[in-house]
PDB file of C-alpha atoms in Angstrom:
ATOM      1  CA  UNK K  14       9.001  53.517  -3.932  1.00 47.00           C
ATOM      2  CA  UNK K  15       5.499  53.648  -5.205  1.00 47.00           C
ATOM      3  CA  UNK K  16       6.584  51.515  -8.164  1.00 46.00           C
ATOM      4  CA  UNK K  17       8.428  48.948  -6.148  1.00 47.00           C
ATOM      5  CA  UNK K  18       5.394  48.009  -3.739  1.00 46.00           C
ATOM      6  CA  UNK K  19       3.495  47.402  -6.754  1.00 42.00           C
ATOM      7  CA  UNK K  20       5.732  45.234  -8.640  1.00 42.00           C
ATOM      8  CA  UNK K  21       6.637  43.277  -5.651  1.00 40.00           C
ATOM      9  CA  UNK K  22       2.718  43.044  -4.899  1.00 39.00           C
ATOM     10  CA  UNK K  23       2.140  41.352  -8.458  1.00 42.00           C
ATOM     11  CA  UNK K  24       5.482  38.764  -8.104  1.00 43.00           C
ATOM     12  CA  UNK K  25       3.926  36.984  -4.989  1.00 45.00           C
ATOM     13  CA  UNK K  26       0.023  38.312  -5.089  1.00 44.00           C
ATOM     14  CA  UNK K  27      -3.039  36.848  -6.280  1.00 41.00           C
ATOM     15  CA  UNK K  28      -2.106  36.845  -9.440  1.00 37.00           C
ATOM     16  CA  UNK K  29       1.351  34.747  -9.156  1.00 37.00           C
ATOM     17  CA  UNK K  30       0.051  32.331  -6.247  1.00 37.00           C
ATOM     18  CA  UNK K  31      -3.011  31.624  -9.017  1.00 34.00           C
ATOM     19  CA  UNK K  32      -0.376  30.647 -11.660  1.00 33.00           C
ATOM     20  CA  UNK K  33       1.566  28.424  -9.399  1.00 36.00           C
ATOM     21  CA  UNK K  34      -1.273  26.427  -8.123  1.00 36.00           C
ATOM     22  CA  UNK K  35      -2.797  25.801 -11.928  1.00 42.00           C
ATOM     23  CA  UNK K  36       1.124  24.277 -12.829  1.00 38.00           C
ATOM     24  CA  UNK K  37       0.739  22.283  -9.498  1.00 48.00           C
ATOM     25  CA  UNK K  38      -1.326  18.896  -9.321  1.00 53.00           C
ATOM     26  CA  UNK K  39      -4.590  19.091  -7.753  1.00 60.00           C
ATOM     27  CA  UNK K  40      -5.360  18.757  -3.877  1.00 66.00           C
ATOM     28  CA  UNK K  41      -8.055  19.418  -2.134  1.00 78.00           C
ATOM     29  CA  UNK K  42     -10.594  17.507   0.637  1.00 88.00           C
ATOM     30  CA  UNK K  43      -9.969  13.492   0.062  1.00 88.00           C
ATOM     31  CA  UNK K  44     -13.713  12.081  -0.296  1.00 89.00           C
ATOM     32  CA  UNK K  45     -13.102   9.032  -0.790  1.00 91.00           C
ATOM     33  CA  UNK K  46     -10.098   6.480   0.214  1.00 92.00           C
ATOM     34  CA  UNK K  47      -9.222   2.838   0.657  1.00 93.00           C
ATOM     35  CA  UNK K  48     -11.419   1.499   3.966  1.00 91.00           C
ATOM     36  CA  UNK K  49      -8.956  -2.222   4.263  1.00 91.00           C
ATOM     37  CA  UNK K  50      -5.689  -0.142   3.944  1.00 93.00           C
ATOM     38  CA  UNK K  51      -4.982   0.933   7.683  1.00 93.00           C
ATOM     39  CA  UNK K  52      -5.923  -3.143   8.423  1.00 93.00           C
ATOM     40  CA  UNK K  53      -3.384  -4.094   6.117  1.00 93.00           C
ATOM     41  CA  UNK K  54      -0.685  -1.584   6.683  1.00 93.00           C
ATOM     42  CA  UNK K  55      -1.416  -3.107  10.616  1.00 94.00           C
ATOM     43  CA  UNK K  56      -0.477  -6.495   9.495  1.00 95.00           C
ATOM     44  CA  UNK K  57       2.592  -5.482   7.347  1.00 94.00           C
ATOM     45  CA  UNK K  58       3.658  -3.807  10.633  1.00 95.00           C
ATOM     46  CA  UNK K  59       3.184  -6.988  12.767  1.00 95.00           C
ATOM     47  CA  UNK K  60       4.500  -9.888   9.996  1.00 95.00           C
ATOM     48  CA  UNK K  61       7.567  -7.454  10.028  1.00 94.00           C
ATOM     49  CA  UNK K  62       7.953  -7.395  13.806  1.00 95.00           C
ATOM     50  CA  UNK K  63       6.902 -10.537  14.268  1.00 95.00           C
ATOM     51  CA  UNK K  64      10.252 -11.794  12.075  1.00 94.00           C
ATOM     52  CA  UNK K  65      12.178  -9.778  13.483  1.00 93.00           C
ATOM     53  CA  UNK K  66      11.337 -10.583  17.500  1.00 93.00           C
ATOM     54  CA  UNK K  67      11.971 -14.387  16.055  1.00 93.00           C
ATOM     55  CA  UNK K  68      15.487 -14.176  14.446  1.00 91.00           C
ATOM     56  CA  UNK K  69      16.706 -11.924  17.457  1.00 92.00           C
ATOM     57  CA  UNK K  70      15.331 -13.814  20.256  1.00 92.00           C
ATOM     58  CA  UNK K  71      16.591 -17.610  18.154  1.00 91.00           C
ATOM     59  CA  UNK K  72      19.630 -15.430  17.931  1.00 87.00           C
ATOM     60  CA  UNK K  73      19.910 -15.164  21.830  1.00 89.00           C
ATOM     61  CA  UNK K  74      19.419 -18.638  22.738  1.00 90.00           C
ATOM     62  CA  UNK K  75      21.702 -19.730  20.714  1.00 88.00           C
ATOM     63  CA  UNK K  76      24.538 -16.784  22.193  1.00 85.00           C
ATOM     64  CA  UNK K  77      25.535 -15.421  18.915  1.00 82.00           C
ATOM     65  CA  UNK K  78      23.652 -11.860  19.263  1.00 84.00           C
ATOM     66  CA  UNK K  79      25.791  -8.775  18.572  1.00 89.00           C
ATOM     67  CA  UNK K  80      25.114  -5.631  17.021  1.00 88.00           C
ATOM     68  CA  UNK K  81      25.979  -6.331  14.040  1.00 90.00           C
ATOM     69  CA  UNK K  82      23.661  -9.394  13.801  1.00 89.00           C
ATOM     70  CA  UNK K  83      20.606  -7.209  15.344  1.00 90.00           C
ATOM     71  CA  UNK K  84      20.585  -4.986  12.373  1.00 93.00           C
ATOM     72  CA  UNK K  85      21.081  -7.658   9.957  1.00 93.00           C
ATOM     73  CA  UNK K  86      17.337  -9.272  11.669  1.00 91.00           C
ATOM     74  CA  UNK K  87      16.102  -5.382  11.906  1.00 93.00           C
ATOM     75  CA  UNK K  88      16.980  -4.837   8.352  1.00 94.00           C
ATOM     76  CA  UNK K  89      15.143  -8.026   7.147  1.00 93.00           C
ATOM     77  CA  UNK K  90      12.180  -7.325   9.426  1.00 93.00           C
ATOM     78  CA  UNK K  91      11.980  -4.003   8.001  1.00 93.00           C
ATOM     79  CA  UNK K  92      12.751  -5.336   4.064  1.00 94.00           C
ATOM     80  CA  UNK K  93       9.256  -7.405   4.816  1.00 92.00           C
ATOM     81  CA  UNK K  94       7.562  -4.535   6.128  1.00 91.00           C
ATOM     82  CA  UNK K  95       8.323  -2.873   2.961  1.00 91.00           C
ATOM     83  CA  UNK K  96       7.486  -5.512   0.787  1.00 90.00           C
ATOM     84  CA  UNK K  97       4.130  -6.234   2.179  1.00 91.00           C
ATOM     85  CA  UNK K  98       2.962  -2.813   3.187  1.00 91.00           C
ATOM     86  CA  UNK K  99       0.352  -1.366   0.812  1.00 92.00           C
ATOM     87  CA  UNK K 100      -0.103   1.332  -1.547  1.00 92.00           C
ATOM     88  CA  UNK K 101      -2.717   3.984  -0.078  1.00 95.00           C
ATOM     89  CA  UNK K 102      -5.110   5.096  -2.653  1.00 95.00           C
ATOM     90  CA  UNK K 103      -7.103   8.447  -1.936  1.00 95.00           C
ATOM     91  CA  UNK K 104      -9.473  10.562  -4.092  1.00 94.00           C
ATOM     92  CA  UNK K 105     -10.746  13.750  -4.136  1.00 93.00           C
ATOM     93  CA  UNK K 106     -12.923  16.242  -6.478  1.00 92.00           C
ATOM     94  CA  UNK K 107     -11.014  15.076 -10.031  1.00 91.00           C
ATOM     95  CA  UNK K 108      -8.025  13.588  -8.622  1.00 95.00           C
ATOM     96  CA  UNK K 109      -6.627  10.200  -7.534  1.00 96.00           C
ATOM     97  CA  UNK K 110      -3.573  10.111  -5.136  1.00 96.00           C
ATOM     98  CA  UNK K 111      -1.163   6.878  -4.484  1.00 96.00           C
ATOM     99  CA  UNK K 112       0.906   6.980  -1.603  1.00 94.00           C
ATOM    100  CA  UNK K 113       3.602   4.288  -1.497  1.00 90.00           C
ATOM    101  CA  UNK K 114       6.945   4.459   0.562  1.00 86.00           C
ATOM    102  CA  UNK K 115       8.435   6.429  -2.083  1.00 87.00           C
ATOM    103  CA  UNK K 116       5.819   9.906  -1.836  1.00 92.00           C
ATOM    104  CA  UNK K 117       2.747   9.772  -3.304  1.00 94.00           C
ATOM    105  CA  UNK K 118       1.609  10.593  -6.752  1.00 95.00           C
ATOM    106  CA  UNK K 119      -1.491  11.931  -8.066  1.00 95.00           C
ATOM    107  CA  UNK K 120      -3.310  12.514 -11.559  1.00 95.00           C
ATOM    108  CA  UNK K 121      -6.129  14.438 -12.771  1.00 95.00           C
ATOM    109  CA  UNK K 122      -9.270  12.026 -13.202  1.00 94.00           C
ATOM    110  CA  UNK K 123     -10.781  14.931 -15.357  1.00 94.00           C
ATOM    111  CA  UNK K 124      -7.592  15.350 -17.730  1.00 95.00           C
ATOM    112  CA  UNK K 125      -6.676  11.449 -17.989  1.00 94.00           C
ATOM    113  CA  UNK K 126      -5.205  10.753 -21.426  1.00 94.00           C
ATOM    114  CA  UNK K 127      -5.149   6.806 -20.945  1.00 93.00           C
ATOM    115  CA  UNK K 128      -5.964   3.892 -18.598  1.00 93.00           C
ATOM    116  CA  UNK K 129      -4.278   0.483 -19.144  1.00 92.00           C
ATOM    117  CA  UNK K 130      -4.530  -2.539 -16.897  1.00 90.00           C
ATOM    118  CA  UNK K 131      -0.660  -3.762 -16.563  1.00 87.00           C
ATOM    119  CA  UNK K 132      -0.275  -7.776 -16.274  1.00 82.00           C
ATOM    120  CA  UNK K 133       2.496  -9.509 -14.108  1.00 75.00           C
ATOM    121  CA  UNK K 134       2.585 -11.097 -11.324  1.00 79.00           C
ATOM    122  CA  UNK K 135      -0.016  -9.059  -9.817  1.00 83.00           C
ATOM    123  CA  UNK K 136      -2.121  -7.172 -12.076  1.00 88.00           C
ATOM    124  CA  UNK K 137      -1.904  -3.329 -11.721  1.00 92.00           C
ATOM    125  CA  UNK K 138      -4.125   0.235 -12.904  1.00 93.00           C
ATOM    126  CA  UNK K 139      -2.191   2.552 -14.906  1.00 94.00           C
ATOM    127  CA  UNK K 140      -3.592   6.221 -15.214  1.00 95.00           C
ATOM    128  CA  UNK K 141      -1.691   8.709 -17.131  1.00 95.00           C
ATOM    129  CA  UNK K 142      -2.866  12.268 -17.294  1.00 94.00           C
ATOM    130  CA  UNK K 143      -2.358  15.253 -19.490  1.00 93.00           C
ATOM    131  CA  UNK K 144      -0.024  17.038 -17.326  1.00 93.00           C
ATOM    132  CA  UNK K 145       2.595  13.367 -17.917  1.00 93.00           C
ATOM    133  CA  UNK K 146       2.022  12.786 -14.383  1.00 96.00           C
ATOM    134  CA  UNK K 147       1.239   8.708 -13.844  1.00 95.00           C
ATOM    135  CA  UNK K 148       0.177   6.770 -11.268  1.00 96.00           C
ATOM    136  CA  UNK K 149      -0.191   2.210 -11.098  1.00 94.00           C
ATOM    137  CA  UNK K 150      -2.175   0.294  -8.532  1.00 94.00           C
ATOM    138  CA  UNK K 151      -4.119  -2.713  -7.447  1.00 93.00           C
ATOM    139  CA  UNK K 152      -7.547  -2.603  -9.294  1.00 92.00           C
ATOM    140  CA  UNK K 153      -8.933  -4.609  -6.624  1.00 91.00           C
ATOM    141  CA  UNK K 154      -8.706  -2.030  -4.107  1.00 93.00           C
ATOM    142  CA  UNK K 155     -11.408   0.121  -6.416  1.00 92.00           C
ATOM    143  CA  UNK K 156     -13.578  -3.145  -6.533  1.00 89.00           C
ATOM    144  CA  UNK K 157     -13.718  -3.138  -2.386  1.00 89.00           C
ATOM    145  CA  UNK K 158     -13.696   0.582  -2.206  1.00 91.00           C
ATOM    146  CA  UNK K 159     -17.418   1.687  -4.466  1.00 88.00           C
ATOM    147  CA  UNK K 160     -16.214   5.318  -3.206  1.00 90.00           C
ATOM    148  CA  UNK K 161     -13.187   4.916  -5.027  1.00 92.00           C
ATOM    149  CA  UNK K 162     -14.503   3.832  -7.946  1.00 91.00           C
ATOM    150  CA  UNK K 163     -17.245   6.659  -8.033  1.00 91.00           C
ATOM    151  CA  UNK K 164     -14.599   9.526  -7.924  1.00 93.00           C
ATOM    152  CA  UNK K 165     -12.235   7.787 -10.464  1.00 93.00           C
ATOM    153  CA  UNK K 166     -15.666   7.242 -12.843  1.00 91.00           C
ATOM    154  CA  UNK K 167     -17.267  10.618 -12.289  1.00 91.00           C
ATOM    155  CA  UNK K 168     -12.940  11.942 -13.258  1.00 93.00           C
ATOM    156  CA  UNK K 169     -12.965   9.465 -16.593  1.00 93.00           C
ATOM    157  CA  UNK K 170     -16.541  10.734 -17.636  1.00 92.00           C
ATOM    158  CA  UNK K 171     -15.507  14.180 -17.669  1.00 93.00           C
ATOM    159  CA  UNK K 172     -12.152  13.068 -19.830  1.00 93.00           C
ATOM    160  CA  UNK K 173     -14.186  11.071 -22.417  1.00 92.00           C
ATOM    161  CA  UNK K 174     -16.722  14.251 -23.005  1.00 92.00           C
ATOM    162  CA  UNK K 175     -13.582  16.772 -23.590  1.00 91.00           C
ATOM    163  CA  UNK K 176     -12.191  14.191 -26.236  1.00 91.00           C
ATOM    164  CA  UNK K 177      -8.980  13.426 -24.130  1.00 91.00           C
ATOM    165  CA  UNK K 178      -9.239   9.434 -22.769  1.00 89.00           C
ATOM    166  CA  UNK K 179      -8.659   7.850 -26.157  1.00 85.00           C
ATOM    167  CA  UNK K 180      -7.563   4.683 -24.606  1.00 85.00           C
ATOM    168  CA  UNK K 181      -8.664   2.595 -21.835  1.00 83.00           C
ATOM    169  CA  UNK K 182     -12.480   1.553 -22.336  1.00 83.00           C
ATOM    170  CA  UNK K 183     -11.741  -2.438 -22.165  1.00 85.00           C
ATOM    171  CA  UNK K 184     -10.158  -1.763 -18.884  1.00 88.00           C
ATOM    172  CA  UNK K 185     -12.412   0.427 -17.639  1.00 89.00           C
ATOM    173  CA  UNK K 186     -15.527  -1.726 -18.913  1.00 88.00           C
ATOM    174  CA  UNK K 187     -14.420  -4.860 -16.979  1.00 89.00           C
ATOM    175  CA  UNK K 188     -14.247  -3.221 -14.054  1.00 88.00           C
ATOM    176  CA  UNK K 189     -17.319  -1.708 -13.794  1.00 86.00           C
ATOM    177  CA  UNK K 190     -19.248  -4.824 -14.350  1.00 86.00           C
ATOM    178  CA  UNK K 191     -17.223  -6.495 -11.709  1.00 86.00           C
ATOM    179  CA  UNK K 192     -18.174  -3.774  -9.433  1.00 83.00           C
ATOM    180  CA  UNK K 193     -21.816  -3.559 -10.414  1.00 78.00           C
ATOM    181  CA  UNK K 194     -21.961  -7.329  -9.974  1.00 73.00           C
ATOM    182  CA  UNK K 195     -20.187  -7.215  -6.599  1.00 71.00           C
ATOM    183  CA  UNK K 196     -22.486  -5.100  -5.583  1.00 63.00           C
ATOM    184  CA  UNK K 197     -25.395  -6.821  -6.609  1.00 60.00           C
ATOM    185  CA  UNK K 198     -24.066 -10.102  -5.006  1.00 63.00           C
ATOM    186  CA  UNK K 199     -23.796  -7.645  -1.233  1.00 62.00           C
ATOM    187  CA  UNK K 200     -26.882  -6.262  -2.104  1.00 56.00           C
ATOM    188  CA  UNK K 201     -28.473  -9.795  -2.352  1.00 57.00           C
ATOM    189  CA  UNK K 202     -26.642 -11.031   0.730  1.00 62.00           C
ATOM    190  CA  UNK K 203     -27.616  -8.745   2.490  1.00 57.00           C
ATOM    191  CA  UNK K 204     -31.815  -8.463   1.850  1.00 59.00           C
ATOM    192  CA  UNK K 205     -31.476 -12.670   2.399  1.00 65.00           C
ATOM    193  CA  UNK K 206     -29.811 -11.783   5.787  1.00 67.00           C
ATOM    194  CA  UNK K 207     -32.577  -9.792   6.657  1.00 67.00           C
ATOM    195  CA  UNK K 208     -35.641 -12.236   5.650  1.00 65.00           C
ATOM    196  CA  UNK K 209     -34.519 -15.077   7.331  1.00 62.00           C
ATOM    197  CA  UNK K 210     -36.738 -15.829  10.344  1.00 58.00           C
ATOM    198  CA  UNK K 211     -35.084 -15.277  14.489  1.00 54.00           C
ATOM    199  CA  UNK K 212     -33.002 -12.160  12.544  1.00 48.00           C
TER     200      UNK K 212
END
């Protein structure tokens, strides 16, 4: 009996939970996250309703509303919600999250293996880390968000000193002048704000 307490200890003690959480991908306190997104996830919401209330109530003036016809203009309300709602980039202590409307994916900052800036119609940040896991997003939203930035740079730091980013200094470079020049521009906008006279 003796023997089976033990064993049963070590499957689900300290031990086992420990292994589990190293395969898993990092979590943790979010420090740092994407201040425009809830204003923009707001507006998705209304452009969405807003088609919506129009095709329905056009609908019912003109006497051809059924159910049928609702969901249709629900569905294509809903279609732009989805197409205009953002992605909503967190960060933490050496990881960076994306939540779409698909789950959210994360990567280890500390363990990224390469960083490539994707070009289409909009252009998109690719991190890939060691573990395969990969996540793409708008690289403006680390130019508006210094936080951001900060907690993916302290991540790629750490990745460059243990030899395993091998790829993604252009990238990486261009930002970081845009952001250091972007804030130098608020910087300046801000002390000229404050020296003019009647402020």
């Amino acid at each position: 009996m003796g023997r089976r307490q033990l064993s049963k200890t070590r499957a689900g003690g300290p031990v086992a939970r420990t292994a589990r959480t190293k395969a898993q991908p990092p979590g943790g306190e979010v420090l740092a996250r994407d201040r425009g997104w809830r204003h923009e996830a707001r507006a998705a919401w209304y452009c969405g309703s807003a088609l919506t209330g129009v095709l329905l109530v056009a609908d019912l003036a003109r006497g051809g509303l059924d159910g049928p016809r609702a969901a249709c203009w629900t569905g294509l309300g809903a279609l732009l919600l989805a197409v205009l709602l953002p992605q909503q980039v967190t960060a933490g202590h050496d990881w960076l999250a994306v939540r779409g409307l698909l789950g959210e994916k994360r990567v280890r900052t500390d363990l990224l293996t390469q960083v490539r800036r994707a070009d289409g119609m909009t252009p998109r940040l690719v991190l890939r880390d060691a573990g395969g896991r990969r996540v793409e997003f708008d690289p403006e939203v680390l130019v508006a968000n210094p936080l951001l930035w900060h907690r993916l740079d302290s991540g790629v730091r750490r990745a460059r000193e243990s030899g395993l980013l091998r790829e993604g200094d252009a990238p990486l470079a261009e930002l970081a002048e845009r952001i250091d020049g972007e804030g130098a521009r608020l910087l300046l906008e801000d002390l000229t704000r404050r020296s003019l006279p009647g402020d």
